[in-house]
mmCIF file of C-alpha atoms in Angstrom:
data_model
loop_
_atom_site.group_PDB
_atom_site.id
_atom_site.type_symbol
_atom_site.label_atom_id
_atom_site.label_comp_id
_atom_site.label_asym_id
_atom_site.label_seq_id
_atom_site.Cartn_x
_atom_site.Cartn_y
_atom_site.Cartn_z
ATOM 1 C CA ALA D 1 -24.993 15.392 13.609
ATOM 2 C CA GLN D 2 -23.813 12.044 12.378
ATOM 3 C CA SER D 3 -20.134 11.179 12.094
ATOM 4 C CA VAL D 4 -17.722 8.296 12.271
ATOM 5 C CA THR D 5 -14.198 8.159 13.632
ATOM 6 C CA GLN D 6 -11.769 5.563 12.426
ATOM 7 C CA LEU D 7 -8.893 5.143 14.849
ATOM 8 C CA GLY D 8 -5.630 4.487 13.091
ATOM 9 C CA SER D 9 -5.141 5.688 9.544
ATOM 10 C CA HIS D 10 -2.652 2.866 8.942
ATOM 11 C CA VAL D 11 -2.721 -0.656 10.334
ATOM 12 C CA SER D 12 -0.150 -3.370 9.627
ATOM 13 C CA VAL D 13 -0.639 -7.030 10.432
ATOM 14 C CA SER D 14 1.238 -10.197 9.593
ATOM 15 C CA GLU D 15 -0.325 -12.693 7.245
ATOM 16 C CA GLY D 16 -2.458 -15.055 9.313
ATOM 17 C CA ALA D 17 -2.827 -12.616 12.200
ATOM 18 C CA LEU D 18 -6.042 -11.063 13.495
ATOM 19 C CA VAL D 19 -7.286 -7.974 11.704
ATOM 20 C CA LEU D 20 -8.981 -5.330 13.857
ATOM 21 C CA LEU D 21 -10.076 -2.022 12.338
ATOM 22 C CA ARG D 22 -11.797 0.397 14.667
ATOM 23 C CA CYS D 23 -14.844 2.553 14.025
ATOM 24 C CA ASN D 24 -16.776 4.691 16.488
ATOM 25 C CA TYR D 25 -19.908 6.546 15.522
ATOM 26 C CA SER D 26 -21.679 9.596 16.808
ATOM 27 C CA SER D 27 -25.433 9.459 16.618
ATOM 28 C CA SER D 28 -28.354 10.219 18.896
ATOM 29 C CA VAL D 29 -30.205 7.103 17.786
ATOM 30 C CA PRO D 30 -28.991 3.711 16.579
ATOM 31 C CA PRO D 31 -27.928 4.273 13.005
ATOM 32 C CA TYR D 32 -27.276 2.133 9.992
ATOM 33 C CA LEU D 33 -23.569 1.254 9.869
ATOM 34 C CA PHE D 34 -21.470 0.025 6.987
ATOM 35 C CA TRP D 35 -17.967 -1.115 6.183
ATOM 36 C CA TYR D 36 -16.609 -0.654 2.674
ATOM 37 C CA VAL D 37 -13.309 -1.751 1.116
ATOM 38 C CA GLN D 38 -11.489 0.125 -1.633
ATOM 39 C CA TYR D 39 -8.732 -1.442 -3.686
ATOM 40 C CA PRO D 40 -6.308 0.825 -5.599
ATOM 41 C CA ASN D 41 -7.921 2.670 -8.496
ATOM 42 C CA GLN D 42 -11.280 1.062 -7.853
ATOM 43 C CA GLY D 43 -14.571 2.128 -6.382
ATOM 44 C CA LEU D 44 -15.807 1.101 -2.955
ATOM 45 C CA GLN D 45 -17.251 -2.343 -2.333
ATOM 46 C CA LEU D 46 -19.640 -3.149 0.504
ATOM 47 C CA LEU D 47 -18.204 -5.598 3.047
ATOM 48 C CA LEU D 48 -21.107 -5.671 5.483
ATOM 49 C CA LYS D 49 -23.859 -3.570 7.026
ATOM 50 C CA TYR D 50 -25.721 -3.282 10.324
ATOM 51 C CA THR D 51 -29.407 -2.452 10.110
ATOM 52 C CA SER D 52 -30.645 -3.179 13.674
ATOM 53 C CA ALA D 53 -31.158 -6.901 13.202
ATOM 54 C CA ALA D 54 -28.293 -8.993 14.640
ATOM 55 C CA THR D 55 -25.541 -7.112 16.465
ATOM 56 C CA LEU D 56 -22.882 -9.431 15.033
ATOM 57 C CA VAL D 57 -22.799 -8.987 11.296
ATOM 58 C CA LYS D 58 -20.987 -11.294 8.942
ATOM 59 C CA GLY D 59 -19.765 -9.999 5.611
ATOM 60 C CA ILE D 60 -17.835 -11.096 2.602
ATOM 61 C CA ASN D 61 -14.266 -12.412 2.534
ATOM 62 C CA GLY D 62 -14.440 -13.629 6.145
ATOM 63 C CA PHE D 63 -14.955 -10.211 7.724
ATOM 64 C CA GLU D 64 -17.388 -9.501 10.515
ATOM 65 C CA ALA D 65 -18.298 -6.579 12.733
ATOM 66 C CA GLU D 66 -20.076 -6.218 16.038
ATOM 67 C CA PHE D 67 -22.415 -3.357 16.881
ATOM 68 C CA LYS D 68 -21.919 -2.235 20.488
ATOM 69 C CA LYS D 69 -24.368 0.473 21.448
ATOM 70 C CA SER D 70 -22.807 1.053 24.883
ATOM 71 C CA GLU D 71 -19.457 1.782 23.251
ATOM 72 C CA THR D 72 -20.890 3.406 20.100
ATOM 73 C CA SER D 73 -18.564 1.157 18.149
ATOM 74 C CA PHE D 74 -18.685 -0.999 15.050
ATOM 75 C CA HIS D 75 -15.225 -2.525 14.785
ATOM 76 C CA LEU D 76 -14.304 -4.726 11.825
ATOM 77 C CA THR D 77 -12.460 -7.996 12.403
ATOM 78 C CA LYS D 78 -11.111 -10.957 10.508
ATOM 79 C CA PRO D 79 -9.483 -13.919 12.292
ATOM 80 C CA SER D 80 -6.694 -14.491 9.780
ATOM 81 C CA ALA D 81 -5.333 -11.865 7.399
ATOM 82 C CA HIS D 82 -4.588 -12.701 3.779
ATOM 83 C CA MET D 83 -2.336 -10.766 1.447
ATOM 84 C CA SER D 84 -5.382 -9.976 -0.664
ATOM 85 C CA ASP D 85 -6.917 -8.054 2.265
ATOM 86 C CA ALA D 86 -4.471 -5.189 1.770
ATOM 87 C CA ALA D 87 -6.668 -2.210 0.890
ATOM 88 C CA GLU D 88 -8.333 0.914 2.267
ATOM 89 C CA TYR D 89 -11.284 0.344 4.571
ATOM 90 C CA PHE D 90 -14.034 2.862 5.253
ATOM 91 C CA CYS D 91 -16.689 2.904 7.931
ATOM 92 C CA ALA D 92 -19.899 4.782 7.131
ATOM 93 C CA VAL D 93 -22.960 5.840 9.114
ATOM 94 C CA SER D 94 -26.474 6.761 8.101
ATOM 95 C CA LEU D 95 -29.491 7.671 10.198
ATOM 96 C CA THR D 96 -32.049 7.399 7.475
ATOM 97 C CA GLY D 97 -30.468 4.650 5.411
ATOM 98 C CA ASN D 98 -29.971 7.134 2.601
ATOM 99 C CA GLN D 99 -27.513 9.931 3.392
ATOM 100 C CA PHE D 100 -24.150 8.398 4.210
ATOM 101 C CA TYR D 101 -21.217 9.876 6.115
ATOM 102 C CA PHE D 102 -17.860 8.157 5.665
ATOM 103 C CA GLY D 103 -14.874 8.023 7.953
ATOM 104 C CA THR D 104 -11.400 9.023 6.812
ATOM 105 C CA GLY D 105 -10.391 5.432 6.142
ATOM 106 C CA THR D 106 -7.827 2.941 7.425
ATOM 107 C CA SER D 107 -5.137 1.598 5.155
ATOM 108 C CA LEU D 108 -4.445 -2.064 5.898
ATOM 109 C CA THR D 109 -1.035 -3.521 5.084
ATOM 110 C CA VAL D 110 -0.501 -7.279 5.304
ATOM 111 C CA ILE D 111 3.079 -8.351 5.898
ATOM 112 C CA PRO D 112 4.083 -11.732 4.464
ATOM 113 C CA GLU K 1 -24.878 -7.664 -14.333
ATOM 114 C CA ALA K 2 -23.026 -4.586 -15.499
ATOM 115 C CA GLY K 3 -21.710 -2.308 -12.782
ATOM 116 C CA VAL K 4 -21.769 1.455 -12.440
ATOM 117 C CA ALA K 5 -19.962 3.051 -15.359
ATOM 118 C CA GLN K 6 -18.135 6.353 -15.181
ATOM 119 C CA SER K 7 -16.215 8.395 -17.718
ATOM 120 C CA PRO K 8 -13.695 9.719 -18.168
ATOM 121 C CA ARG K 9 -11.435 7.830 -15.772
ATOM 122 C CA TYR K 10 -8.891 10.618 -15.643
ATOM 123 C CA LYS K 11 -9.058 14.330 -16.409
ATOM 124 C CA ILE K 12 -6.471 17.070 -16.137
ATOM 125 C CA ILE K 13 -7.556 20.681 -16.522
ATOM 126 C CA GLU K 14 -6.322 24.124 -15.585
ATOM 127 C CA LYS K 15 -8.023 26.209 -12.945
ATOM 128 C CA ARG K 16 -10.989 28.231 -14.125
ATOM 129 C CA GLN K 17 -11.745 25.684 -16.856
ATOM 130 C CA SER K 18 -14.913 23.641 -16.932
ATOM 131 C CA VAL K 19 -15.250 19.877 -16.694
ATOM 132 C CA ALA K 20 -18.056 17.336 -16.804
ATOM 133 C CA PHE K 21 -18.286 13.782 -15.551
ATOM 134 C CA TRP K 22 -20.742 11.142 -16.661
ATOM 135 C CA CYS K 23 -22.262 8.254 -14.742
ATOM 136 C CA ASN K 24 -24.438 5.372 -15.880
ATOM 137 C CA PRO K 25 -25.908 3.497 -12.887
ATOM 138 C CA ILE K 26 -26.867 -0.142 -12.659
ATOM 139 C CA SER K 27 -30.035 -0.796 -14.611
ATOM 140 C CA GLY K 28 -33.124 -0.421 -12.443
ATOM 141 C CA HIS K 29 -31.417 1.486 -9.652
ATOM 142 C CA ALA K 30 -33.560 4.427 -8.627
ATOM 143 C CA THR K 31 -31.070 6.181 -6.387
ATOM 144 C CA LEU K 32 -27.857 7.771 -7.642
ATOM 145 C CA TYR K 33 -25.133 9.431 -5.604
ATOM 146 C CA TRP K 34 -22.145 11.620 -6.447
ATOM 147 C CA TYR K 35 -19.267 11.695 -3.972
ATOM 148 C CA GLN K 36 -16.054 13.690 -3.824
ATOM 149 C CA GLN K 37 -13.056 11.844 -2.389
ATOM 150 C CA ILE K 38 -10.043 14.026 -1.692
ATOM 151 C CA LEU K 39 -6.736 12.209 -1.261
ATOM 152 C CA GLY K 40 -6.448 10.802 2.241
ATOM 153 C CA GLN K 41 -10.100 11.386 3.096
ATOM 154 C CA GLY K 42 -13.319 9.439 2.980
ATOM 155 C CA PRO K 43 -15.932 10.074 0.301
ATOM 156 C CA LYS K 44 -18.119 13.112 0.863
ATOM 157 C CA LEU K 45 -21.644 13.079 -0.514
ATOM 158 C CA LEU K 46 -22.211 15.900 -2.989
ATOM 159 C CA ILE K 47 -25.672 15.092 -4.262
ATOM 160 C CA GLN K 48 -28.222 12.288 -4.132
ATOM 161 C CA PHE K 49 -30.980 11.674 -6.673
ATOM 162 C CA GLN K 50 -34.082 9.552 -6.318
ATOM 163 C CA ASN K 51 -35.121 8.877 -9.904
ATOM 164 C CA ASN K 52 -34.679 12.353 -11.446
ATOM 165 C CA GLY K 53 -35.400 14.328 -8.288
ATOM 166 C CA VAL K 54 -32.807 15.683 -5.851
ATOM 167 C CA VAL K 55 -32.978 14.155 -2.342
ATOM 168 C CA ASP K 56 -29.951 15.861 -0.815
ATOM 169 C CA ASP K 57 -27.568 18.462 -2.224
ATOM 170 C CA SER K 58 -26.658 20.168 1.033
ATOM 171 C CA GLN K 59 -22.917 19.660 0.530
ATOM 172 C CA LEU K 60 -22.806 20.594 -3.137
ATOM 173 C CA PRO K 61 -20.951 23.906 -3.771
ATOM 174 C CA LYS K 62 -23.729 25.283 -5.890
ATOM 175 C CA ASP K 63 -21.804 28.326 -7.034
ATOM 176 C CA ARG K 64 -19.594 26.100 -9.188
ATOM 177 C CA PHE K 65 -20.979 22.569 -9.132
ATOM 178 C CA SER K 66 -24.123 21.373 -10.838
ATOM 179 C CA ALA K 67 -25.603 17.948 -11.490
ATOM 180 C CA GLU K 68 -28.537 16.569 -13.352
ATOM 181 C CA ARG K 69 -30.155 13.223 -13.906
ATOM 182 C CA LEU K 70 -32.394 13.469 -16.880
ATOM 183 C CA LYS K 71 -34.966 10.704 -17.332
ATOM 184 C CA GLY K 72 -33.879 9.160 -14.040
ATOM 185 C CA VAL K 73 -31.028 7.146 -15.528
ATOM 186 C CA ASP K 74 -27.677 8.678 -16.521
ATOM 187 C CA SER K 75 -26.256 11.595 -14.619
ATOM 188 C CA THR K 76 -23.688 14.303 -15.251
ATOM 189 C CA LEU K 77 -21.749 16.331 -12.720
ATOM 190 C CA LYS K 78 -20.237 19.619 -13.870
ATOM 191 C CA ILE K 79 -17.709 21.968 -12.334
ATOM 192 C CA GLN K 80 -17.518 25.509 -13.698
ATOM 193 C CA PRO K 81 -15.065 27.088 -13.054
ATOM 194 C CA ALA K 82 -12.707 24.604 -11.433
ATOM 195 C CA LYS K 83 -10.454 25.491 -8.520
ATOM 196 C CA LEU K 84 -7.272 23.824 -7.343
ATOM 197 C CA GLU K 85 -9.080 22.376 -4.329
ATOM 198 C CA ASP K 86 -11.443 20.483 -6.627
ATOM 199 C CA SER K 87 -8.673 17.977 -7.365
ATOM 200 C CA ALA K 88 -10.135 14.704 -6.172
ATOM 201 C CA VAL K 89 -11.703 11.446 -7.258
ATOM 202 C CA TYR K 90 -15.383 11.805 -8.107
ATOM 203 C CA LEU K 91 -17.302 8.647 -7.349
ATOM 204 C CA CYS K 92 -20.725 7.737 -8.598
ATOM 205 C CA ALA K 93 -22.820 5.120 -6.821
ATOM 206 C CA SER K 94 -26.291 3.715 -7.252
ATOM 207 C CA SER K 95 -28.741 1.711 -5.182
ATOM 208 C CA LEU K 96 -32.101 0.099 -5.727
ATOM 209 C CA GLY K 97 -33.893 2.601 -3.531
ATOM 210 C CA ALA K 98 -36.490 -0.010 -2.555
ATOM 211 C CA GLY K 99 -36.753 -3.419 -0.967
ATOM 212 C CA GLU K 100 -34.607 -4.984 1.734
ATOM 213 C CA SER K 101 -31.308 -3.936 0.173
ATOM 214 C CA TYR K 102 -32.609 -0.546 -0.859
ATOM 215 C CA ASN K 103 -29.615 1.328 0.506
ATOM 216 C CA GLU K 104 -26.806 -0.990 -0.602
ATOM 217 C CA GLN K 105 -24.666 1.251 -2.749
ATOM 218 C CA PHE K 106 -22.666 0.020 -5.712
ATOM 219 C CA PHE K 107 -19.778 2.263 -6.683
ATOM 220 C CA GLY K 108 -18.207 3.012 -10.011
ATOM 221 C CA PRO K 109 -14.418 3.187 -10.472
ATOM 222 C CA GLY K 110 -14.389 6.976 -10.180
ATOM 223 C CA THR K 111 -12.996 9.863 -12.193
ATOM 224 C CA ARG K 112 -9.688 11.271 -11.011
ATOM 225 C CA LEU K 113 -9.618 15.040 -11.566
ATOM 226 C CA THR K 114 -6.410 17.031 -11.393
ATOM 227 C CA VAL K 115 -6.693 20.819 -11.499
ATOM 228 C CA LEU K 116 -3.435 22.618 -12.315
#
């Protein structure tokens, strides 16, 4: 069965500091992996996706994620946090590229 | 390009009542998804359509939930009768269903349902 685990339901960082949001997946074969962001009272927006091309994936708003098969991880990073990055972040996995399974989310707070 | 539209944005009903949600996907998107997002949790896929056919409804509580996508465009999700545990945000998403970005999902703003 496919699943994702997001370590840390709440993460706080200072403005300008490194953002690191963790995601580990459970899958018997390399899956498709996604990171989505959700701002209050809005739908989810795709940040980036891994589809077995490059292991380091660059997304929008300066975010990137690295697929590490040996660690079954797909952590999301950003070198310097902005106030506008405060939101809920979801990792999602799919084996087929169609049916998606989302993690429980990580709420990011940026401290000025 | 217009995004995924959903209505209503908010709905409050009493348990055992019925409710329906509407979704209009991005024009040309063949695949449509309905998700349930309970407070503090990630979205859970309820049903996925490819054009007007069902691809996956394994997590849809079929005794009370139903969904249709007539003509492969708009979709409605219905709950009858509602239970307290149905309180959640119902998200609709759509994707092209073909091409390189076939699985990139675009989400609507959601409908927040409160069951009293």
